[in-house]
């Protein structure tokens, strides 16, 4: 992607987000975009690509679950057992499909980062980790532990990613919720690599 193209895309998607997301979510998207660019600068990614992926990561977040499901079905995306019964996970997958098939985004790294931004997964790319982490530590985030999450992100990309994966796992366990296997496998992968 050339620089000119990126800027055109950003303007185009800011307009699309104006039409599809409320003000709070648009603000969150801009903050995730900013955090992702900062993480890319720090950890060796492409800041413009990261900014773009962060901007569009929640593009399908305010679609109705039925519409998210229809979008995934339209493009024959197969869901695993946990995804099928967890509508909160659908916006990431529907967002991937919308960006790829309806808005013509061709950058597979960006598409992958959007697809996995809620659960993470084993073997996720650097950009995928950046967007996952940026979503957890962006300036607008305010939850118990966010300062610890930011401190971990300042140590290394993997330390930040691991801290946020573990916080998500703990929160879901406390709620008695289903756990997506991608999150567990991503954590195991990081712990195995450290042995
Ligand atoms: N690994 C997971 N397994 C199952 N459900 C998850 C997982 N990660 C997140 N979720 C659910 O999806 C919801 C939305 O996640 P996310 O998009 O990251 O949140 P946010 O709305 O704060 O951006 C979470 O609140 C949680 O209920």
PDB file of C-alpha atoms and ligand atoms in Angstrom:
ATOM      1  CA  UNK A   1       0.000   0.000   0.000  1.00  0.00           C
ATOM      2  CA  UNK A   2       1.445   3.402  -0.900  1.00  0.00           C
ATOM      3  CA  UNK A   3       1.223   6.345   1.442  1.00  0.00           C
ATOM      4  CA  UNK A   4      -1.315   8.186  -0.755  1.00  0.00           C
ATOM      5  CA  UNK A   5      -3.553   5.128  -0.813  1.00  0.00           C
ATOM      6  CA  UNK A   6      -3.399   4.801   2.986  1.00  0.00           C
ATOM      7  CA  UNK A   7      -4.536   8.374   3.479  1.00  0.00           C
ATOM      8  CA  UNK A   8      -7.402   7.938   1.030  1.00  0.00           C
ATOM      9  CA  UNK A   9      -8.404   4.738   2.810  1.00  0.00           C
ATOM     10  CA  UNK A  10      -8.286   6.378   6.206  1.00  0.00           C
ATOM     11  CA  UNK A  11     -10.532   9.228   5.063  1.00  0.00           C
ATOM     12  CA  UNK A  12     -12.888   6.788   3.381  1.00  0.00           C
ATOM     13  CA  UNK A  13     -13.151   4.627   6.500  1.00  0.00           C
ATOM     14  CA  UNK A  14     -13.563   7.580   8.835  1.00  0.00           C
ATOM     15  CA  UNK A  15     -16.667   8.433   6.789  1.00  0.00           C
ATOM     16  CA  UNK A  16     -17.884   4.845   6.912  1.00  0.00           C
ATOM     17  CA  UNK A  17     -17.385   4.756  10.698  1.00  0.00           C
ATOM     18  CA  UNK A  18     -19.289   8.055  11.010  1.00  0.00           C
ATOM     19  CA  UNK A  19     -22.238   6.243   9.462  1.00  0.00           C
ATOM     20  CA  UNK A  20     -21.924   2.918  11.263  1.00  0.00           C
ATOM     21  CA  UNK A  21     -20.714   3.668  14.805  1.00  0.00           C
ATOM     22  CA  UNK A  22     -21.875   5.960  17.596  1.00  0.00           C
ATOM     23  CA  UNK A  23     -19.637   8.718  18.927  1.00  0.00           C
ATOM     24  CA  UNK A  24     -18.278   6.707  21.860  1.00  0.00           C
ATOM     25  CA  UNK A  25     -17.239   3.794  19.680  1.00  0.00           C
ATOM     26  CA  UNK A  26     -15.730   6.141  17.072  1.00  0.00           C
ATOM     27  CA  UNK A  27     -13.681   7.731  19.833  1.00  0.00           C
ATOM     28  CA  UNK A  28     -12.578   4.267  21.009  1.00  0.00           C
ATOM     29  CA  UNK A  29     -11.608   3.376  17.419  1.00  0.00           C
ATOM     30  CA  UNK A  30      -9.479   6.522  17.118  1.00  0.00           C
ATOM     31  CA  UNK A  31      -7.795   5.782  20.453  1.00  0.00           C
ATOM     32  CA  UNK A  32      -7.071   2.174  19.444  1.00  0.00           C
ATOM     33  CA  UNK A  33      -5.679   3.483  16.154  1.00  0.00           C
ATOM     34  CA  UNK A  34      -3.371   5.814  18.088  1.00  0.00           C
ATOM     35  CA  UNK A  35      -2.282   3.119  20.553  1.00  0.00           C
ATOM     36  CA  UNK A  36      -1.660   0.640  17.722  1.00  0.00           C
ATOM     37  CA  UNK A  37       0.531   3.130  15.841  1.00  0.00           C
ATOM     38  CA  UNK A  38       2.527   3.772  19.037  1.00  0.00           C
ATOM     39  CA  UNK A  39       3.003   0.040  19.648  1.00  0.00           C
ATOM     40  CA  UNK A  40       4.112  -0.451  16.027  1.00  0.00           C
ATOM     41  CA  UNK A  41       6.635   2.376  16.367  1.00  0.00           C
ATOM     42  CA  UNK A  42       7.966   0.808  19.551  1.00  0.00           C
ATOM     43  CA  UNK A  43       7.968  -2.825  18.450  1.00  0.00           C
ATOM     44  CA  UNK A  44       8.956  -2.614  14.816  1.00  0.00           C
ATOM     45  CA  UNK A  45       5.675  -2.760  12.915  1.00  0.00           C
ATOM     46  CA  UNK A  46       4.350  -0.367  10.273  1.00  0.00           C
ATOM     47  CA  UNK A  47       2.671   2.485  12.203  1.00  0.00           C
ATOM     48  CA  UNK A  48       0.373   3.472   9.318  1.00  0.00           C
ATOM     49  CA  UNK A  49      -0.818  -0.083   8.799  1.00  0.00           C
ATOM     50  CA  UNK A  50      -1.348  -0.473  12.560  1.00  0.00           C
ATOM     51  CA  UNK A  51      -3.223   2.844  12.755  1.00  0.00           C
ATOM     52  CA  UNK A  52      -5.514   1.711   9.949  1.00  0.00           C
ATOM     53  CA  UNK A  53      -6.179  -1.711  11.496  1.00  0.00           C
ATOM     54  CA  UNK A  54      -6.915  -0.071  14.852  1.00  0.00           C
ATOM     55  CA  UNK A  55      -9.271   2.417  13.255  1.00  0.00           C
ATOM     56  CA  UNK A  56     -11.397  -0.246  11.557  1.00  0.00           C
ATOM     57  CA  UNK A  57     -11.171  -3.077  14.126  1.00  0.00           C
ATOM     58  CA  UNK A  58     -14.695  -2.518  15.496  1.00  0.00           C
ATOM     59  CA  UNK A  59     -16.352  -1.682  12.162  1.00  0.00           C
ATOM     60  CA  UNK A  60     -19.060  -4.316  12.700  1.00  0.00           C
ATOM     61  CA  UNK A  61     -19.494  -3.754  16.451  1.00  0.00           C
ATOM     62  CA  UNK A  62     -22.814  -1.930  16.226  1.00  0.00           C
ATOM     63  CA  UNK A  63     -24.466  -4.202  13.683  1.00  0.00           C
ATOM     64  CA  UNK A  64     -27.309  -6.285  15.114  1.00  0.00           C
ATOM     65  CA  UNK A  65     -26.251  -9.875  15.942  1.00  0.00           C
ATOM     66  CA  UNK A  66     -28.610 -11.185  13.227  1.00  0.00           C
ATOM     67  CA  UNK A  67     -26.903  -8.990  10.635  1.00  0.00           C
ATOM     68  CA  UNK A  68     -23.463 -10.056  11.867  1.00  0.00           C
ATOM     69  CA  UNK A  69     -24.516 -13.694  11.533  1.00  0.00           C
ATOM     70  CA  UNK A  70     -25.943 -13.103   8.047  1.00  0.00           C
ATOM     71  CA  UNK A  71     -22.698 -11.440   6.966  1.00  0.00           C
ATOM     72  CA  UNK A  72     -20.646 -14.404   8.185  1.00  0.00           C
ATOM     73  CA  UNK A  73     -23.026 -16.868   6.496  1.00  0.00           C
ATOM     74  CA  UNK A  74     -23.053 -14.887   3.242  1.00  0.00           C
ATOM     75  CA  UNK A  75     -19.297 -15.317   2.946  1.00  0.00           C
ATOM     76  CA  UNK A  76     -19.322 -18.947   4.159  1.00  0.00           C
ATOM     77  CA  UNK A  77     -17.249 -18.297   7.249  1.00  0.00           C
ATOM     78  CA  UNK A  78     -17.220 -21.348   9.492  1.00  0.00           C
ATOM     79  CA  UNK A  79     -17.542 -20.740  13.224  1.00  0.00           C
ATOM     80  CA  UNK A  80     -16.130 -23.012  15.891  1.00  0.00           C
ATOM     81  CA  UNK A  81     -18.285 -24.361  18.729  1.00  0.00           C
ATOM     82  CA  UNK A  82     -17.584 -21.452  21.090  1.00  0.00           C
ATOM     83  CA  UNK A  83     -17.974 -18.756  18.417  1.00  0.00           C
ATOM     84  CA  UNK A  84     -21.322 -20.199  17.315  1.00  0.00           C
ATOM     85  CA  UNK A  85     -22.903 -19.649  20.743  1.00  0.00           C
ATOM     86  CA  UNK A  86     -21.093 -16.417  21.726  1.00  0.00           C
ATOM     87  CA  UNK A  87     -22.593 -13.447  19.831  1.00  0.00           C
ATOM     88  CA  UNK A  88     -20.115 -11.077  21.500  1.00  0.00           C
ATOM     89  CA  UNK A  89     -17.411 -12.648  19.363  1.00  0.00           C
ATOM     90  CA  UNK A  90     -19.233 -12.102  16.079  1.00  0.00           C
ATOM     91  CA  UNK A  91     -18.342  -8.468  15.470  1.00  0.00           C
ATOM     92  CA  UNK A  92     -14.672  -9.294  14.900  1.00  0.00           C
ATOM     93  CA  UNK A  93     -15.481 -12.028  12.377  1.00  0.00           C
ATOM     94  CA  UNK A  94     -18.227 -10.017  10.640  1.00  0.00           C
ATOM     95  CA  UNK A  95     -15.859  -7.019  10.584  1.00  0.00           C
ATOM     96  CA  UNK A  96     -13.256  -9.121   8.813  1.00  0.00           C
ATOM     97  CA  UNK A  97     -15.835 -10.223   6.230  1.00  0.00           C
ATOM     98  CA  UNK A  98     -17.179  -6.701   5.663  1.00  0.00           C
ATOM     99  CA  UNK A  99     -13.700  -5.249   5.195  1.00  0.00           C
ATOM    100  CA  UNK A 100     -12.597  -8.031   2.861  1.00  0.00           C
ATOM    101  CA  UNK A 101     -15.661  -8.640   0.733  1.00  0.00           C
ATOM    102  CA  UNK A 102     -17.681  -5.427   0.890  1.00  0.00           C
ATOM    103  CA  UNK A 103     -15.085  -2.687   1.337  1.00  0.00           C
ATOM    104  CA  UNK A 104     -12.296  -4.315  -0.690  1.00  0.00           C
ATOM    105  CA  UNK A 105      -9.539  -4.204   1.915  1.00  0.00           C
ATOM    106  CA  UNK A 106      -6.792  -6.405   0.458  1.00  0.00           C
ATOM    107  CA  UNK A 107      -4.168  -6.259   3.204  1.00  0.00           C
ATOM    108  CA  UNK A 108      -4.384  -9.758   4.696  1.00  0.00           C
ATOM    109  CA  UNK A 109      -2.439  -8.704   7.790  1.00  0.00           C
ATOM    110  CA  UNK A 110      -5.017  -6.019   8.564  1.00  0.00           C
ATOM    111  CA  UNK A 111      -7.864  -8.463   7.909  1.00  0.00           C
ATOM    112  CA  UNK A 112      -6.292 -11.080  10.173  1.00  0.00           C
ATOM    113  CA  UNK A 113      -5.750  -8.525  12.948  1.00  0.00           C
ATOM    114  CA  UNK A 114      -9.420  -7.508  12.843  1.00  0.00           C
ATOM    115  CA  UNK A 115     -10.580 -11.139  12.743  1.00  0.00           C
ATOM    116  CA  UNK A 116      -8.704 -12.056  15.930  1.00  0.00           C
ATOM    117  CA  UNK A 117      -8.800  -8.816  17.891  1.00  0.00           C
ATOM    118  CA  UNK A 118     -11.251 -10.097  20.514  1.00  0.00           C
ATOM    119  CA  UNK A 119      -9.883 -13.566  21.268  1.00  0.00           C
ATOM    120  CA  UNK A 120      -6.310 -13.617  20.020  1.00  0.00           C
ATOM    121  CA  UNK A 121      -5.030 -16.928  18.657  1.00  0.00           C
ATOM    122  CA  UNK A 122      -1.944 -19.105  18.491  1.00  0.00           C
ATOM    123  CA  UNK A 123       0.452 -17.914  15.779  1.00  0.00           C
ATOM    124  CA  UNK A 124      -1.018 -14.437  15.560  1.00  0.00           C
ATOM    125  CA  UNK A 125       1.070 -11.958  13.559  1.00  0.00           C
ATOM    126  CA  UNK A 126       2.842  -9.004  15.124  1.00  0.00           C
ATOM    127  CA  UNK A 127       0.120  -6.702  13.770  1.00  0.00           C
ATOM    128  CA  UNK A 128      -2.541  -8.973  15.258  1.00  0.00           C
ATOM    129  CA  UNK A 129      -0.903  -8.791  18.681  1.00  0.00           C
ATOM    130  CA  UNK A 130      -0.572  -5.015  18.348  1.00  0.00           C
ATOM    131  CA  UNK A 131      -4.277  -4.545  17.616  1.00  0.00           C
ATOM    132  CA  UNK A 132      -5.324  -6.985  20.354  1.00  0.00           C
ATOM    133  CA  UNK A 133      -3.175  -5.138  22.863  1.00  0.00           C
ATOM    134  CA  UNK A 134      -4.055  -1.641  21.626  1.00  0.00           C
ATOM    135  CA  UNK A 135      -7.729  -2.504  22.144  1.00  0.00           C
ATOM    136  CA  UNK A 136      -6.963  -3.332  25.804  1.00  0.00           C
ATOM    137  CA  UNK A 137      -4.734  -0.361  26.673  1.00  0.00           C
ATOM    138  CA  UNK A 138      -6.040   2.522  24.543  1.00  0.00           C
ATOM    139  CA  UNK A 139      -6.380   5.871  26.348  1.00  0.00           C
ATOM    140  CA  UNK A 140     -10.152   5.579  26.666  1.00  0.00           C
ATOM    141  CA  UNK A 141      -9.898   2.269  28.584  1.00  0.00           C
ATOM    142  CA  UNK A 142     -10.562   2.491  32.297  1.00  0.00           C
ATOM    143  CA  UNK A 143     -10.902  -0.805  34.154  1.00  0.00           C
ATOM    144  CA  UNK A 144      -9.230  -2.251  37.248  1.00  0.00           C
ATOM    145  CA  UNK A 145      -5.828  -3.421  36.034  1.00  0.00           C
ATOM    146  CA  UNK A 146      -5.480  -1.134  33.034  1.00  0.00           C
ATOM    147  CA  UNK A 147      -2.329   0.447  34.492  1.00  0.00           C
ATOM    148  CA  UNK A 148      -0.798  -2.998  34.946  1.00  0.00           C
ATOM    149  CA  UNK A 149      -1.784  -3.806  31.356  1.00  0.00           C
ATOM    150  CA  UNK A 150      -0.073  -0.613  30.131  1.00  0.00           C
ATOM    151  CA  UNK A 151       3.040  -1.360  32.189  1.00  0.00           C
ATOM    152  CA  UNK A 152       3.238  -4.861  30.689  1.00  0.00           C
ATOM    153  CA  UNK A 153       2.817  -3.366  27.198  1.00  0.00           C
ATOM    154  CA  UNK A 154       5.743  -1.045  27.914  1.00  0.00           C
ATOM    155  CA  UNK A 155       7.985  -4.058  28.736  1.00  0.00           C
ATOM    156  CA  UNK A 156       7.473  -5.927  25.471  1.00  0.00           C
ATOM    157  CA  UNK A 157       4.785  -6.724  22.938  1.00  0.00           C
ATOM    158  CA  UNK A 158       4.538 -10.322  24.148  1.00  0.00           C
ATOM    159  CA  UNK A 159       4.457  -9.267  27.828  1.00  0.00           C
ATOM    160  CA  UNK A 160       1.569  -6.917  27.073  1.00  0.00           C
ATOM    161  CA  UNK A 161      -0.256  -9.468  24.940  1.00  0.00           C
ATOM    162  CA  UNK A 162       0.165 -12.149  27.653  1.00  0.00           C
ATOM    163  CA  UNK A 163      -1.050  -9.858  30.427  1.00  0.00           C
ATOM    164  CA  UNK A 164      -4.181  -8.955  28.485  1.00  0.00           C
ATOM    165  CA  UNK A 165      -4.875 -12.551  27.436  1.00  0.00           C
ATOM    166  CA  UNK A 166      -4.642 -13.610  31.077  1.00  0.00           C
ATOM    167  CA  UNK A 167      -6.889 -10.772  32.273  1.00  0.00           C
ATOM    168  CA  UNK A 168      -9.492 -11.774  29.685  1.00  0.00           C
ATOM    169  CA  UNK A 169      -9.279 -15.450  30.749  1.00  0.00           C
ATOM    170  CA  UNK A 170      -9.680 -14.515  34.446  1.00  0.00           C
ATOM    171  CA  UNK A 171     -12.652 -12.244  33.741  1.00  0.00           C
ATOM    172  CA  UNK A 172     -14.389 -14.908  31.678  1.00  0.00           C
ATOM    173  CA  UNK A 173     -13.736 -17.610  34.312  1.00  0.00           C
ATOM    174  CA  UNK A 174     -15.116 -15.343  37.057  1.00  0.00           C
ATOM    175  CA  UNK A 175     -18.266 -14.901  34.969  1.00  0.00           C
ATOM    176  CA  UNK A 176     -18.546 -18.626  34.296  1.00  0.00           C
ATOM    177  CA  UNK A 177     -18.403 -17.828  30.570  1.00  0.00           C
ATOM    178  CA  UNK A 178     -17.154 -20.019  27.743  1.00  0.00           C
ATOM    179  CA  UNK A 179     -13.511 -19.508  26.869  1.00  0.00           C
ATOM    180  CA  UNK A 180     -12.460 -19.326  23.248  1.00  0.00           C
ATOM    181  CA  UNK A 181      -9.663 -21.840  22.645  1.00  0.00           C
ATOM    182  CA  UNK A 182      -7.660 -19.279  20.657  1.00  0.00           C
ATOM    183  CA  UNK A 183      -7.109 -17.281  23.840  1.00  0.00           C
ATOM    184  CA  UNK A 184      -5.922 -20.320  25.797  1.00  0.00           C
ATOM    185  CA  UNK A 185      -3.681 -21.500  22.950  1.00  0.00           C
ATOM    186  CA  UNK A 186      -2.186 -18.017  22.522  1.00  0.00           C
ATOM    187  CA  UNK A 187      -1.311 -17.951  26.225  1.00  0.00           C
ATOM    188  CA  UNK A 188       0.150 -21.469  26.141  1.00  0.00           C
ATOM    189  CA  UNK A 189       2.240 -20.562  23.098  1.00  0.00           C
ATOM    190  CA  UNK A 190       3.780 -17.600  24.940  1.00  0.00           C
ATOM    191  CA  UNK A 191       4.476 -19.653  28.092  1.00  0.00           C
ATOM    192  CA  UNK A 192       6.017 -22.512  26.073  1.00  0.00           C
ATOM    193  CA  UNK A 193       8.255 -20.069  24.192  1.00  0.00           C
ATOM    194  CA  UNK A 194       9.531 -18.736  27.524  1.00  0.00           C
ATOM    195  CA  UNK A 195      10.535 -22.212  28.839  1.00  0.00           C
TER     196      UNK A 195
HETATM  197  N1  LIG B   1     -11.559 -15.453  24.683  1.00  0.00           N
HETATM  198  C1  LIG B   1     -12.849 -15.229  24.783  1.00  0.00           C
HETATM  199  N2  LIG B   1     -13.725 -16.240  24.890  1.00  0.00           N
HETATM  200  C2  LIG B   1     -15.024 -15.989  24.990  1.00  0.00           C
HETATM  201  N3  LIG B   1     -15.563 -14.766  25.039  1.00  0.00           N
HETATM  202  C3  LIG B   1     -14.741 -13.728  24.936  1.00  0.00           C
HETATM  203  C4  LIG B   1     -13.352 -13.889  24.798  1.00  0.00           C
HETATM  204  N4  LIG B   1     -12.779 -12.676  24.722  1.00  0.00           N
HETATM  205  C5  LIG B   1     -13.775 -11.784  24.815  1.00  0.00           C
HETATM  206  N5  LIG B   1     -14.961 -12.414  24.945  1.00  0.00           N
HETATM  207  C6  LIG B   1     -16.277 -11.776  25.097  1.00  0.00           C
HETATM  208  O1  LIG B   1     -16.428 -10.829  24.089  1.00  0.00           O
HETATM  209  C7  LIG B   1     -16.736  -9.560  24.673  1.00  0.00           C
HETATM  210  C8  LIG B   1     -16.261  -8.466  23.763  1.00  0.00           C
HETATM  211  O2  LIG B   1     -14.880  -8.454  23.719  1.00  0.00           O
HETATM  212  P1  LIG B   1     -14.147  -7.191  23.163  1.00  0.00           P
HETATM  213  O3  LIG B   1     -14.604  -6.902  21.784  1.00  0.00           O
HETATM  214  O4  LIG B   1     -12.672  -7.408  23.369  1.00  0.00           O
HETATM  215  O5  LIG B   1     -14.647  -6.132  24.221  1.00  0.00           O
HETATM  216  P2  LIG B   1     -14.910  -4.594  24.175  1.00  0.00           P
HETATM  217  O6  LIG B   1     -16.371  -4.433  23.915  1.00  0.00           O
HETATM  218  O7  LIG B   1     -14.515  -4.170  25.557  1.00  0.00           O
HETATM  219  O8  LIG B   1     -14.030  -4.004  23.093  1.00  0.00           O
HETATM  220  C9  LIG B   1     -16.085  -9.630  26.047  1.00  0.00           C
HETATM  221  O9  LIG B   1     -16.661  -8.774  26.966  1.00  0.00           O
HETATM  222  C10 LIG B   1     -16.353 -11.076  26.423  1.00  0.00           C
HETATM  223  O10 LIG B   1     -17.656 -11.227  26.935  1.00  0.00           O
END
